[in-house]
Coordinates of C-alpha atoms in Angstrom, one line a residue:
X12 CA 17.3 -1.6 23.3
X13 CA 18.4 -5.0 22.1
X14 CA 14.9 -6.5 23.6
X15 CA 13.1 -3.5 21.3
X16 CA 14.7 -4.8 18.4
X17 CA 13.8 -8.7 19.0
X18 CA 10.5 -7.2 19.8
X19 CA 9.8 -5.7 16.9
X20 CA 11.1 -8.5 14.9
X21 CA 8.5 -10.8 16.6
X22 CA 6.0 -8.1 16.1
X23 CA 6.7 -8.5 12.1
X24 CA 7.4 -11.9 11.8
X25 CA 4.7 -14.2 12.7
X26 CA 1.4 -15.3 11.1
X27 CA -1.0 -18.0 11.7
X28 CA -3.8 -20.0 9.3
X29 CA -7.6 -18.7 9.7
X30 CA -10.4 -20.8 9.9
X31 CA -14.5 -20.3 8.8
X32 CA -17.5 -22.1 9.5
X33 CA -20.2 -23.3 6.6
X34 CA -23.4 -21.4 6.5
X35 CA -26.6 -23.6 7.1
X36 CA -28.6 -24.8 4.6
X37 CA -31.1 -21.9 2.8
X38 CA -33.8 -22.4 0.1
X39 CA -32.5 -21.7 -3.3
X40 CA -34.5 -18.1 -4.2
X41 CA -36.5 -18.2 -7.7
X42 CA -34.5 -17.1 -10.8
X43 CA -34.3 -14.1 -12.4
X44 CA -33.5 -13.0 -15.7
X45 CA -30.2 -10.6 -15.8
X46 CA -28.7 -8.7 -18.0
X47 CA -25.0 -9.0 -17.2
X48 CA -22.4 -7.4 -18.8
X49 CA -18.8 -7.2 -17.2
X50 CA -16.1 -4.3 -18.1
X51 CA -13.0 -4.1 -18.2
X52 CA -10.8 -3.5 -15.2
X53 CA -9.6 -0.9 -13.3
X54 CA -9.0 0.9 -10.2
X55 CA -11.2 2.2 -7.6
X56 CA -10.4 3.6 -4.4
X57 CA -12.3 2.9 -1.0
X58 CA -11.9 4.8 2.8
X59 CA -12.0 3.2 5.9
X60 CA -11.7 4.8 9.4
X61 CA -10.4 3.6 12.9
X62 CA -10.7 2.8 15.4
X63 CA -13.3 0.2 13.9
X64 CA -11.2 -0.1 10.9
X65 CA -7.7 -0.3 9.5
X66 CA -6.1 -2.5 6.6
X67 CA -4.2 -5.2 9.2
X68 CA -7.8 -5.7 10.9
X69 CA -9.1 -6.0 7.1
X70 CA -6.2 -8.6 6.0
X71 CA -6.6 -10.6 9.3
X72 CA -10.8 -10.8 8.4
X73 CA -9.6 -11.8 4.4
X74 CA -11.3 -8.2 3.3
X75 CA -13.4 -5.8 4.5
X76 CA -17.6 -7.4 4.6
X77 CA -20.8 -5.9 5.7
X78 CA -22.4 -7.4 8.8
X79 CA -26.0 -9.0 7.6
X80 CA -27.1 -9.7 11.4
X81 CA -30.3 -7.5 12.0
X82 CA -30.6 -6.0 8.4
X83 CA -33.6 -4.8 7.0
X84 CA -35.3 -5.4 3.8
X85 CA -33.9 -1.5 2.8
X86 CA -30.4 -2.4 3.3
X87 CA -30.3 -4.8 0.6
X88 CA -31.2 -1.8 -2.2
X89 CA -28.5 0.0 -3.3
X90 CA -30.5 3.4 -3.3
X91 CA -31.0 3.2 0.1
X92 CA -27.2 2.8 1.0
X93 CA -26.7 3.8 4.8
X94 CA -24.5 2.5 7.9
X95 CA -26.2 -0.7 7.8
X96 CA -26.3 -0.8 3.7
X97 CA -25.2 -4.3 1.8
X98 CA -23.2 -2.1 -0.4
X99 CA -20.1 -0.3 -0.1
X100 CA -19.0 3.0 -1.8
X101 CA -16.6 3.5 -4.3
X102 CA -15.0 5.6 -6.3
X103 CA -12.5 5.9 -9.6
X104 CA -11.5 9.6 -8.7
X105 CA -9.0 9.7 -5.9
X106 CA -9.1 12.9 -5.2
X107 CA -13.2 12.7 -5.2
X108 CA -12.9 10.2 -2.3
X109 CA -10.8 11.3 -0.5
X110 CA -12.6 14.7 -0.2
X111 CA -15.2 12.9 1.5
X112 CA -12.7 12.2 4.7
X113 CA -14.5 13.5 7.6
X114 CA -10.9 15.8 9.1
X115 CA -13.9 17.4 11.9
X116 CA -13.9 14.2 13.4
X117 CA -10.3 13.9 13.8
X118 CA -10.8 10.3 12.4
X119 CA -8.0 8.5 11.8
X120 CA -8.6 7.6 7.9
X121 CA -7.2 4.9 5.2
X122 CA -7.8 4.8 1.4
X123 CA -7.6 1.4 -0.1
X124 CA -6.7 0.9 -4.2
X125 CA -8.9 -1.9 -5.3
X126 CA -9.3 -3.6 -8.4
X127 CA -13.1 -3.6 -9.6
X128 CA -14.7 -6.8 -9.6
X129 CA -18.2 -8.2 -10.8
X130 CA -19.7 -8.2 -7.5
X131 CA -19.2 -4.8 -8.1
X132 CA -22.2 -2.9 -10.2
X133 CA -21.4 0.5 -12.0
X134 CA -23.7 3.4 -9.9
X135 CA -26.0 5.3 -12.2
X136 CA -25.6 9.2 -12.0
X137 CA -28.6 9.7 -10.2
X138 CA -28.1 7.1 -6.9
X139 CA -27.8 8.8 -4.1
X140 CA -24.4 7.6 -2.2
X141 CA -22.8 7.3 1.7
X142 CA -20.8 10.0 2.9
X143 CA -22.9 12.9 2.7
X144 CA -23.7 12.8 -1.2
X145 CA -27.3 14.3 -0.6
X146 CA -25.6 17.7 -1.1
X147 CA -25.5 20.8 -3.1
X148 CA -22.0 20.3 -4.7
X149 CA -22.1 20.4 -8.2
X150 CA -19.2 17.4 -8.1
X151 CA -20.8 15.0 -5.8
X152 CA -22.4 12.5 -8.4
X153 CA -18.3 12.0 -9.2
X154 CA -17.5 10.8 -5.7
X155 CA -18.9 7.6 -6.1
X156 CA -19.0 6.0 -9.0
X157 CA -18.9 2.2 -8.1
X158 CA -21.2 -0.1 -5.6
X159 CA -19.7 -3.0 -4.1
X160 CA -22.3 -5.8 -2.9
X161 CA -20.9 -7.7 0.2
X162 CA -18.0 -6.0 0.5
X163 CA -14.4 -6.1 -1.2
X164 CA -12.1 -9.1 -0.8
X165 CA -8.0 -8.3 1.0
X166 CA -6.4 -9.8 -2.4
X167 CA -7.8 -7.7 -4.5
X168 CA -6.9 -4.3 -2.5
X169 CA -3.4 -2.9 -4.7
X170 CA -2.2 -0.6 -1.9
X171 CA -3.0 1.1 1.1
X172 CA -2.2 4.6 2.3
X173 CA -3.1 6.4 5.3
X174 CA -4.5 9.6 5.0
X175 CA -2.8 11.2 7.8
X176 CA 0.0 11.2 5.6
X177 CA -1.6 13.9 3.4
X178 CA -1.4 17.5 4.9
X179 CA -4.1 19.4 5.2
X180 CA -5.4 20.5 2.0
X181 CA -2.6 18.8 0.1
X182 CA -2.9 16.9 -3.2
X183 CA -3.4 13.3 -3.4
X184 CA 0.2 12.6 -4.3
X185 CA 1.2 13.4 -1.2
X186 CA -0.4 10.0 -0.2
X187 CA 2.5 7.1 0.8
X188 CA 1.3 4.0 -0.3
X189 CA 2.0 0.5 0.9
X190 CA 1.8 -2.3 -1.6
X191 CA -0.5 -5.2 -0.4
X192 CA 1.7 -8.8 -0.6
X193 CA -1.5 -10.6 -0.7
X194 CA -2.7 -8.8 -4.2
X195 CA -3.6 -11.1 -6.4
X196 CA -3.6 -10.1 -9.6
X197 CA -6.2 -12.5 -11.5
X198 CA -8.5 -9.7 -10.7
X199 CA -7.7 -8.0 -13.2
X200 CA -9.2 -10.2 -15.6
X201 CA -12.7 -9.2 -14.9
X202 CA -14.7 -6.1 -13.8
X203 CA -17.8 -4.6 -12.6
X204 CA -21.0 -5.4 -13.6
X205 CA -23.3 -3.3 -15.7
X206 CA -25.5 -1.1 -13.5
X207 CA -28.4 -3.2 -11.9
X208 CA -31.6 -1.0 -11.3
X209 CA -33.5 -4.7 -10.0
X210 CA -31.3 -4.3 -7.0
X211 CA -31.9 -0.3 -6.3
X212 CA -34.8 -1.3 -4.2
X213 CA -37.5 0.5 -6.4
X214 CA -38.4 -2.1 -8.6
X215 CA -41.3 -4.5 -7.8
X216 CA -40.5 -7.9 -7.6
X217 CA -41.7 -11.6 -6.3
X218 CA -38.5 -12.3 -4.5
X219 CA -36.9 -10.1 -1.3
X220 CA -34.5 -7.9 -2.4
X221 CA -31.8 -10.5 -0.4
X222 CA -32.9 -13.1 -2.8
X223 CA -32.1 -10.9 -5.5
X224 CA -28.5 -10.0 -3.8
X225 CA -28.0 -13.8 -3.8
X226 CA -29.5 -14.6 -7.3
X227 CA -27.6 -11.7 -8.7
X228 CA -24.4 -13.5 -7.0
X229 CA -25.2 -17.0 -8.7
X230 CA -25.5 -15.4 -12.0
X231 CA -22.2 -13.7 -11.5
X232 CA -20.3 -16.6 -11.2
X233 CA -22.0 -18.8 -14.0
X234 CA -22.0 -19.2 -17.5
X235 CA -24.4 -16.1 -17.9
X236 CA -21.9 -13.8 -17.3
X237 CA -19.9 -12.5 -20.0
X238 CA -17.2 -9.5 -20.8
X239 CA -18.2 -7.0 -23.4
X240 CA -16.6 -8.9 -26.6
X241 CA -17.0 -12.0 -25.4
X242 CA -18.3 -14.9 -23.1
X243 CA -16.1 -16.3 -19.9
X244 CA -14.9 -19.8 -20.9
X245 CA -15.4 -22.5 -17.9
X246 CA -12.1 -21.7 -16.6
X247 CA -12.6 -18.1 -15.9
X248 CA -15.9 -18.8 -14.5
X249 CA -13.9 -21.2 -12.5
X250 CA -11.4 -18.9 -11.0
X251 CA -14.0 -15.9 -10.6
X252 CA -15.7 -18.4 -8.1
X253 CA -12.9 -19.2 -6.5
X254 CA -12.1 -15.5 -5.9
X255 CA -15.5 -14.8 -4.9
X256 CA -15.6 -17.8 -2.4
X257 CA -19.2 -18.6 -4.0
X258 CA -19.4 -21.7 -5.9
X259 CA -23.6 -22.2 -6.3
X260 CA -22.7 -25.8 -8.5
X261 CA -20.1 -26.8 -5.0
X262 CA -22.5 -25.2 -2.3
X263 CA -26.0 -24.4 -3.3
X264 CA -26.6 -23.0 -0.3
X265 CA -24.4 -20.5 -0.1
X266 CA -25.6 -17.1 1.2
X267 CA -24.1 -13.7 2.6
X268 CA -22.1 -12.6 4.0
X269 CA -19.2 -13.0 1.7
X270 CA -15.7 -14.4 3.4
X271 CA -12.4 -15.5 2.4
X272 CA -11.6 -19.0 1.6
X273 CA -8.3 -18.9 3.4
X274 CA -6.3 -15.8 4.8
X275 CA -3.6 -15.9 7.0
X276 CA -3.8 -13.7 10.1
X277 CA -0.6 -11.8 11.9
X278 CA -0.7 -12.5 15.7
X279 CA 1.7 -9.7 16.0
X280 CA -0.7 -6.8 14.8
X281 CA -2.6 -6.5 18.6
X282 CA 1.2 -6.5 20.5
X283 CA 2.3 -3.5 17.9
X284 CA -0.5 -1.5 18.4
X285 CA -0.3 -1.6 22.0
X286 CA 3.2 0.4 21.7
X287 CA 3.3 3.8 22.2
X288 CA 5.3 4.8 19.1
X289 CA 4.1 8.6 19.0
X290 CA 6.0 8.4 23.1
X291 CA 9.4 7.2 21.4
X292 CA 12.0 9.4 20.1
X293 CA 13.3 8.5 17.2
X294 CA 10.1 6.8 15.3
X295 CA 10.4 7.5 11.6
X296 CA 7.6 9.9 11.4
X297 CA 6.6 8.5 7.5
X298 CA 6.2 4.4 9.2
X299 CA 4.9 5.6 12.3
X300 CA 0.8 5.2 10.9
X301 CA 2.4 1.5 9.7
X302 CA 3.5 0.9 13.4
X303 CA 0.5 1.8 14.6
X304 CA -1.9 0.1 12.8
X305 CA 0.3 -3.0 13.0
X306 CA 1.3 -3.3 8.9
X307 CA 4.8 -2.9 9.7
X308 CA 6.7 -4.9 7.8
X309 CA 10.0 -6.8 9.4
X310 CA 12.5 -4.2 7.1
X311 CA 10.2 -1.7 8.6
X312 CA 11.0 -3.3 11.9
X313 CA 14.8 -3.3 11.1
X314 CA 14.4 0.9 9.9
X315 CA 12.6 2.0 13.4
X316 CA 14.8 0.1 15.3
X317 CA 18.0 1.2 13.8
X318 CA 16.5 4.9 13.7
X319 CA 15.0 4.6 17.4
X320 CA 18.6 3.5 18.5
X321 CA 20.7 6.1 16.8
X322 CA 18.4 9.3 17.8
X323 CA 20.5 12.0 19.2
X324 CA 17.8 12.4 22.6
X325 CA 19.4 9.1 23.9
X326 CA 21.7 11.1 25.7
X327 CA 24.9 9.4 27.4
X328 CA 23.4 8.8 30.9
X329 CA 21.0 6.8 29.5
X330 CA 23.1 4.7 27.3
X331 CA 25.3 4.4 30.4
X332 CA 22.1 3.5 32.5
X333 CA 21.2 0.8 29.9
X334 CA 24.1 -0.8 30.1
X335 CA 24.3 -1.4 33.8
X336 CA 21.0 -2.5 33.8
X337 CA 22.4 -5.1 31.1
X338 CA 24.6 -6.6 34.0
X339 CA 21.5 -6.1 36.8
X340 CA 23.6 -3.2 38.3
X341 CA 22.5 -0.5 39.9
X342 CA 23.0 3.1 38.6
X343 CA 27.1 4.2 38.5
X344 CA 27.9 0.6 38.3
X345 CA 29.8 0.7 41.7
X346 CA 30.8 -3.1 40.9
X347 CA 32.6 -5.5 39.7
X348 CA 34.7 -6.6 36.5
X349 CA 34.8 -4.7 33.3
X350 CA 35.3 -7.8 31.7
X351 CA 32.3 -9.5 32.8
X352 CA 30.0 -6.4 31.9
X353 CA 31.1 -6.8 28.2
X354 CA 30.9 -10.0 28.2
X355 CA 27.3 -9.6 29.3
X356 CA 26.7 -6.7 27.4
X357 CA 27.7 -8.8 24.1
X358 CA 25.5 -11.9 25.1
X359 CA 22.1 -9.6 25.5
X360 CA 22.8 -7.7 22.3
X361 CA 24.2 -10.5 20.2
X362 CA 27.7 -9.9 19.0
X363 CA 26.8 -8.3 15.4
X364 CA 24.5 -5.4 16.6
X365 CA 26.7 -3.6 19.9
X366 CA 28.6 -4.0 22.9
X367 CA 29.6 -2.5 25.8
X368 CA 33.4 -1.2 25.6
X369 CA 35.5 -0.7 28.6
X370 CA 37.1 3.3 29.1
X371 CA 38.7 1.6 32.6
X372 CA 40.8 -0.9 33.3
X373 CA 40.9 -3.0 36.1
X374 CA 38.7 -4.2 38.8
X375 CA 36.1 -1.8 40.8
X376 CA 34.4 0.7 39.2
X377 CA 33.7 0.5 36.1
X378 CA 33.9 3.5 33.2
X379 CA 32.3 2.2 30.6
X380 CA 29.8 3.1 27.4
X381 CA 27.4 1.7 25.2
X382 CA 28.7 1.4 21.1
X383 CA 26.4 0.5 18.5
X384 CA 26.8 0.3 14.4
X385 CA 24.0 -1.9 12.5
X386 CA 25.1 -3.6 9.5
X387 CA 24.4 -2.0 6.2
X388 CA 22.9 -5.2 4.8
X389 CA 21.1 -6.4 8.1
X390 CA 22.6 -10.2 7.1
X391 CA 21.7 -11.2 10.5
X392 CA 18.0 -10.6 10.1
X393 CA 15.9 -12.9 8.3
X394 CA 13.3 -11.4 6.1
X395 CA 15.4 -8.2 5.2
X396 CA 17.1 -7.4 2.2
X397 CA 20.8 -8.0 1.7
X398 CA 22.3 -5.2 -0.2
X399 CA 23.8 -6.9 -3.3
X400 CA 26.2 -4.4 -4.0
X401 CA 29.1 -3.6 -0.8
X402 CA 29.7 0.2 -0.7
X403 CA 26.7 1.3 -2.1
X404 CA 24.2 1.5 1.1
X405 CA 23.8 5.2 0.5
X406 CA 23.5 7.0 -2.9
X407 CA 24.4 10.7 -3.6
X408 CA 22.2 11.2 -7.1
X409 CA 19.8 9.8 -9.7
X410 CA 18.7 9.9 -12.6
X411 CA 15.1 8.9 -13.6
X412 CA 14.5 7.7 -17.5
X413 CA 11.5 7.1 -19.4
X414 CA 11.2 5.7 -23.1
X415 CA 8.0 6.2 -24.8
X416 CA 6.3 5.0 -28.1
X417 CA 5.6 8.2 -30.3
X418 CA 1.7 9.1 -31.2
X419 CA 0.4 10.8 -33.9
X420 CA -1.7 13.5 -32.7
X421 CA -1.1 14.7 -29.2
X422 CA 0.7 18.0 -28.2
X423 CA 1.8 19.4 -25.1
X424 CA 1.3 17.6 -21.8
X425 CA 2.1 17.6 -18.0
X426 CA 3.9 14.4 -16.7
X427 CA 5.7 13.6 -13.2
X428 CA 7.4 11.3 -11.6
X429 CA 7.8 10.1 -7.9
X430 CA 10.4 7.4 -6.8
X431 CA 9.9 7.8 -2.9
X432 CA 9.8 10.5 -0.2
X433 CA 6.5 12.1 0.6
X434 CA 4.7 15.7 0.5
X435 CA 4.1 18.0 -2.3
X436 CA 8.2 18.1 -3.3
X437 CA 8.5 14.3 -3.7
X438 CA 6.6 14.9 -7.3
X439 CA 9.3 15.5 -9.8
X440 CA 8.1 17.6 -13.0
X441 CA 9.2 16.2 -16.0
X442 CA 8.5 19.9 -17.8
X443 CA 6.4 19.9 -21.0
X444 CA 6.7 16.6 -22.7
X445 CA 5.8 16.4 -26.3
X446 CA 4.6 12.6 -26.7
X447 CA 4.7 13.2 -30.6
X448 CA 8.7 13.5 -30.6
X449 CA 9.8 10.7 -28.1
X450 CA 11.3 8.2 -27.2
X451 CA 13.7 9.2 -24.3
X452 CA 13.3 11.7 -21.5
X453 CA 15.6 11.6 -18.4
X454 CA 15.3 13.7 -15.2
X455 CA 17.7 13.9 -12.3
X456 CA 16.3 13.8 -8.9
X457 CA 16.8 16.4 -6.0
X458 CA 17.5 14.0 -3.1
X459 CA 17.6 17.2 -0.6
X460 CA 14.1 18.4 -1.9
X461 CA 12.6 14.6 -1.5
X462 CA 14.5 12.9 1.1
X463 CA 15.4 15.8 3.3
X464 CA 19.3 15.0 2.5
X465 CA 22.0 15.2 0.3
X466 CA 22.0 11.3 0.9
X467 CA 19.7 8.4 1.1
X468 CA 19.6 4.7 1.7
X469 CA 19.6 3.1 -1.1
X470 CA 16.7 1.0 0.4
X471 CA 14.9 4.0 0.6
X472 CA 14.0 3.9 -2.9
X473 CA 11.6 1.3 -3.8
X474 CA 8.7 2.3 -6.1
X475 CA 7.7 5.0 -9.0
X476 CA 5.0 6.5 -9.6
X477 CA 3.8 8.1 -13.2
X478 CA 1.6 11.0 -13.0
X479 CA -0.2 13.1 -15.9
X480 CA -2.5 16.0 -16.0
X481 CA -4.2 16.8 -19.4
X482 CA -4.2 20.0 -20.8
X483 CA -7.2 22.2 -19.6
X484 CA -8.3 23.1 -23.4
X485 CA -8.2 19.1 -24.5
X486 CA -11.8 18.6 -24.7
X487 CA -12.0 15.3 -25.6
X488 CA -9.5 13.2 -23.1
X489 CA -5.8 12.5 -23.2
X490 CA -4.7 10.4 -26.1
X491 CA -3.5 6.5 -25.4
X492 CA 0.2 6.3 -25.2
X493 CA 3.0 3.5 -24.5
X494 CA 5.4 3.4 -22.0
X495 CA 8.5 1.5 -23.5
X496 CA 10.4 1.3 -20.3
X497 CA 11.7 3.1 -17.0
X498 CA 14.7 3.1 -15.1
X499 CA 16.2 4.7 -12.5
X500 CA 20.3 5.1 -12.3
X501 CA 22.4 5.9 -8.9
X502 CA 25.8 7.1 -7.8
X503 CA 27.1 5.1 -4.6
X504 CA 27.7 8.1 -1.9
X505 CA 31.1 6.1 -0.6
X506 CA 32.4 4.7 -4.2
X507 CA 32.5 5.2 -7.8
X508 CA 30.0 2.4 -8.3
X509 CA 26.9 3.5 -10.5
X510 CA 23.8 1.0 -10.2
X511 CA 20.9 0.8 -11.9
X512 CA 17.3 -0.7 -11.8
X513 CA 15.8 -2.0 -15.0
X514 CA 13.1 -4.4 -13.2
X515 CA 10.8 -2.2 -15.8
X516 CA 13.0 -1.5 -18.6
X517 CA 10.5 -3.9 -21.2
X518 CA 7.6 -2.4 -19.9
X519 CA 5.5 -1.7 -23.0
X520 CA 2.4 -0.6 -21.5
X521 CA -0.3 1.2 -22.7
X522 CA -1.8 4.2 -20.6
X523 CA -3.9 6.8 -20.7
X524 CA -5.2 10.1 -18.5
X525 CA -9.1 9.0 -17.0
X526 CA -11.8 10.6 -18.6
X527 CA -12.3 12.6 -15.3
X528 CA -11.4 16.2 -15.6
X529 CA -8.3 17.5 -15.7
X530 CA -6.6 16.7 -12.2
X531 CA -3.6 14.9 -11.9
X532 CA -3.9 11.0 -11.9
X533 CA -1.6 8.6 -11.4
X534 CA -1.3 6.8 -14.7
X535 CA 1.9 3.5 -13.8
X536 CA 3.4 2.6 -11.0
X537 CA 5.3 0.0 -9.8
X538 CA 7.4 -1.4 -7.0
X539 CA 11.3 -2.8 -6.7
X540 CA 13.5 -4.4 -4.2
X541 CA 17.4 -3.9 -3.5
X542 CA 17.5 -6.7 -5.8
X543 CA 16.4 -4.9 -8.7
X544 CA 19.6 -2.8 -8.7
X545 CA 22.5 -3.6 -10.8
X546 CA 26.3 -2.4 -11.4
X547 CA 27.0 -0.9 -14.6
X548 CA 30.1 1.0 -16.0
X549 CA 30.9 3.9 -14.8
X550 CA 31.1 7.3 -17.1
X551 CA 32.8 9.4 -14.4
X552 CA 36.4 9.9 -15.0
X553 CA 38.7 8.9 -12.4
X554 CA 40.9 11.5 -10.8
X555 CA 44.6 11.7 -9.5
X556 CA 43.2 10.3 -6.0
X557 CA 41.4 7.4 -7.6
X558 CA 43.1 4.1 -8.1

């Protein structure tokens, strides 16, 4: 068991440098004359499907790029987007792409969050999308609402969730997401591009419709490219090409496909996924698509191993049986000393994680069992988070707060809240909130209905989530409100400690429902680390039994 755990902390620890090759040298196309507008950011969603994809094979490659070996003039048109298309599919409606997951196949599906970017172009109501949008349902022209040329870049992909998380006909936010480390969050300073009907394919034109593709890049990331109320100053244009990896002043011969400047690639990923997690008991059933699609992270690591370790089908004959085989004995231990099986024993699992106690004394055979505890803080491991707080590993309640700035003219509205767990009971309903009245509401969280227990690890908890859903009569959108702050407060399960996390307590941001119907859409979220928390006084009064 102790070789698992050094296993899988060598299966999350290690990462090498990537390298690429420069493209030959290729005619600089004609110019064109474009009209290039860029809006303002936000999110759009994008599925992948193994086995030919899933986000660590995307991270290792620096993002996820169409292959431009044997394409045809067609595949360079948006209009005629197929498997071999230049353009990828995207939508701002989460629930609108992910209805597009093909559950006959049994595929094994991802949905990536992706911040928009002006390689991106805005699709026209009318284009006919991938996935099957050539149908009869009246929603289908909302699937897709974005077109990405090239592909989409790793750092600008926000979080990743699988999709076998979500039950069958669930909601969306039933989805567990994983925040992408790599995110960088310069994207956000741009946006798509204004919709480009020269590059549907339709048009006529002196140039190729790749020449186009390539102009259309150039222009992108020069001086011609501007936001809505206002030009990009030579520093924006700047960074844009450095996100882009296409500089046409630097190297005018740039060409497709897009690639990453630099990425850095886990050598782990291929040894993770050759592990039969679904074969062993005690796999955390919420990190077991993480484990194997190789995006375990080394906490991760630390949780299956711990959870592997301490599952109740590891019965005593096999603890016992793992412990001889810890000395090379055969099964019964019909040997030797007692003393030199601990000793053993403690040098193979190292002395802060077990050891093999004696139930015998004396020489000959040898009574003896396997005893295990793992550290609440995991000090040992590097990478892991210390608890900063002894006594408070596991919490018994919270209480989630929000502050909000008051507006002027909206009336009743649905919000929820989510601060871990998964399924349809992990969404808290904060009841009708009237945003006119403010500025505090607080909900306490049912740790049985999330978690599954009375009692969680406080490690457990590590992002929020903001939901709203509009009323069905507002005709004309949600109205724009302010989130002051958020917290969350906890009760330590083993002390009278109370902690709490106020990372986002001077939040002050602005949000607002999509103007997409009326489904529930995550509006804020954010994630937090163990060192987020915070003791604070308690209010509880002491009793008689309480020093």
């Amino acid at each position: 068991m102790s070789r698992l755990f050094f296993l899988l902390m060598m299966l999350c620890g290690s990462i090498s440098a990537a390298s690429r090759t420069p493209n030959p040298p290729i005619p600089e196309p004609p110019s064109f004359d474009w009209s290039l507008t860029m809006s303002s950011h936000e999110w759009v969603y994008f599925l992948v499907f193994e086995p030919l994809h899933h986000p660590e094979r995307i991270r290792n490659r620096g993002g996820f790029f169409t292959n431009v070996t044997g394409t045809s003039e067609g595949d360079w048109g948006w209009e005629f987007a197929g498997d071999s298309s230049q353009w990828l599919s995207l939508g701002r409606n989460l629930s609108h792409v992910v209805a597009a997951w093909p559950r006959s196949l049994q595929a094994i599906g991802w949905v990536l969050r992706v911040a928009t970017s002006p390689n991106m172009i805005e699709a026209p109501q009318w284009a006919n999308l991938a996935y099957g949008t050539r149908t009869r349902e009246p929603w289908f022209r909302q699937r897709f609402t974005h077109l990405a040329l090239g592909g989409i870049f790793w750092s600008q992909v926000y979080s990743y969730a699988s999709l076998s998380s979500m039950p069958a006909g669930g909601p969306v936010t039933a989805l567990w997401w994983q925040a992408n480390e790599q995110y960088n969050r310069t994207w956000e300073s741009y946006g798509a591009s204004s919709p480009q009907s020269t590059l549907s394919g339709f048009e006529l034109s002196n140039m190729t419709l790749r020449e186009l593709a390539r102009n259309f890049m150039n222009e992108i990331t020069s001086r011609q490219n501007r936001r809505e109320n206002g030009e990009l100053t030579d520093g924006e244009v700047l960074v844009l090409r450095q996100l882009l990896n296409w500089d046409p002043e630097q190297d005018p011969n740039r060409d497709f496909p897009l690639r990453a400047a630099g990425h850095v690639t886990r050598l782990e990923t291929q040894a993770m996924r050759s592990v039969n997690w679904e074969g062993i008991p005690g796999t955390p059933p919420h990190l077991l698509p993480r484990l194997i699609a190789g995006v375990a992270t080394l906490a991760e690591c630390a949780a299956t191993y711990r959870s592997i370790f301490r599952h109740p089908r590891r019965s005593e004959e096999s603890i016992e049986d793992t412990a001889c085989k810890l000395q090379g004995l055969p099964e019964g231990c019909q040997s030797g000393s007692c003393v030199s099986l601990f000793a053993r024993a403690r040098q193979e699992l190292g002395s802060d994680d077990g050891e093999v106690c004696r139930t015998e004394k004396g020489q000959g055979q040898c009574g003896h069992r396997l005893q295990y505890e793992v550290p609440g803080e995991m000090a040992k491991v590097s990478g892991v988070q210390k608890m900063p707080i002894p006594g408070c590993e596991r919490i018994r309640q919270v209480v989630f707060a929000l502050a909000m700035t008051p507006v002027l003219i909206d009336t009743y509205s649905h919000l929820n809240v989510q601060v871990g767990g998964q399924g349809p009971d992990s969404l808290i309903p904060l009841n009708h909130v009237d945003r006119r009245k403010g500025p505090l509401i607080s909900k306490t969280i049912g740790l049985k209905n999330v978690f599954g227990s009375e009692t969680v690890h406080l490690a457990d908890l590590k992002m929020i989530k903001l939901f709203d859903t509009p009323k069905p009569y507002d005709l004309f959108g949600s109205t724009k409100w302010t989130i002051e702050g958020l917290w969350l407060q906890a009760e330590c399960a083993s002390s009278n400690k109370v902690l709490r996390m106020s990372k986002f307590g001077q939040e002050n941001k602005e949000v607002q429902h999509g103007l997409t119907g009326w489904d529930i859409e995550t509006i804020w979220e954010g994630t937090f680390s163990l060192e987020d928390w915070h003791e604070v006084k308690s209010n509880r009064a002491k009793t008689r039994h309480e020093s």
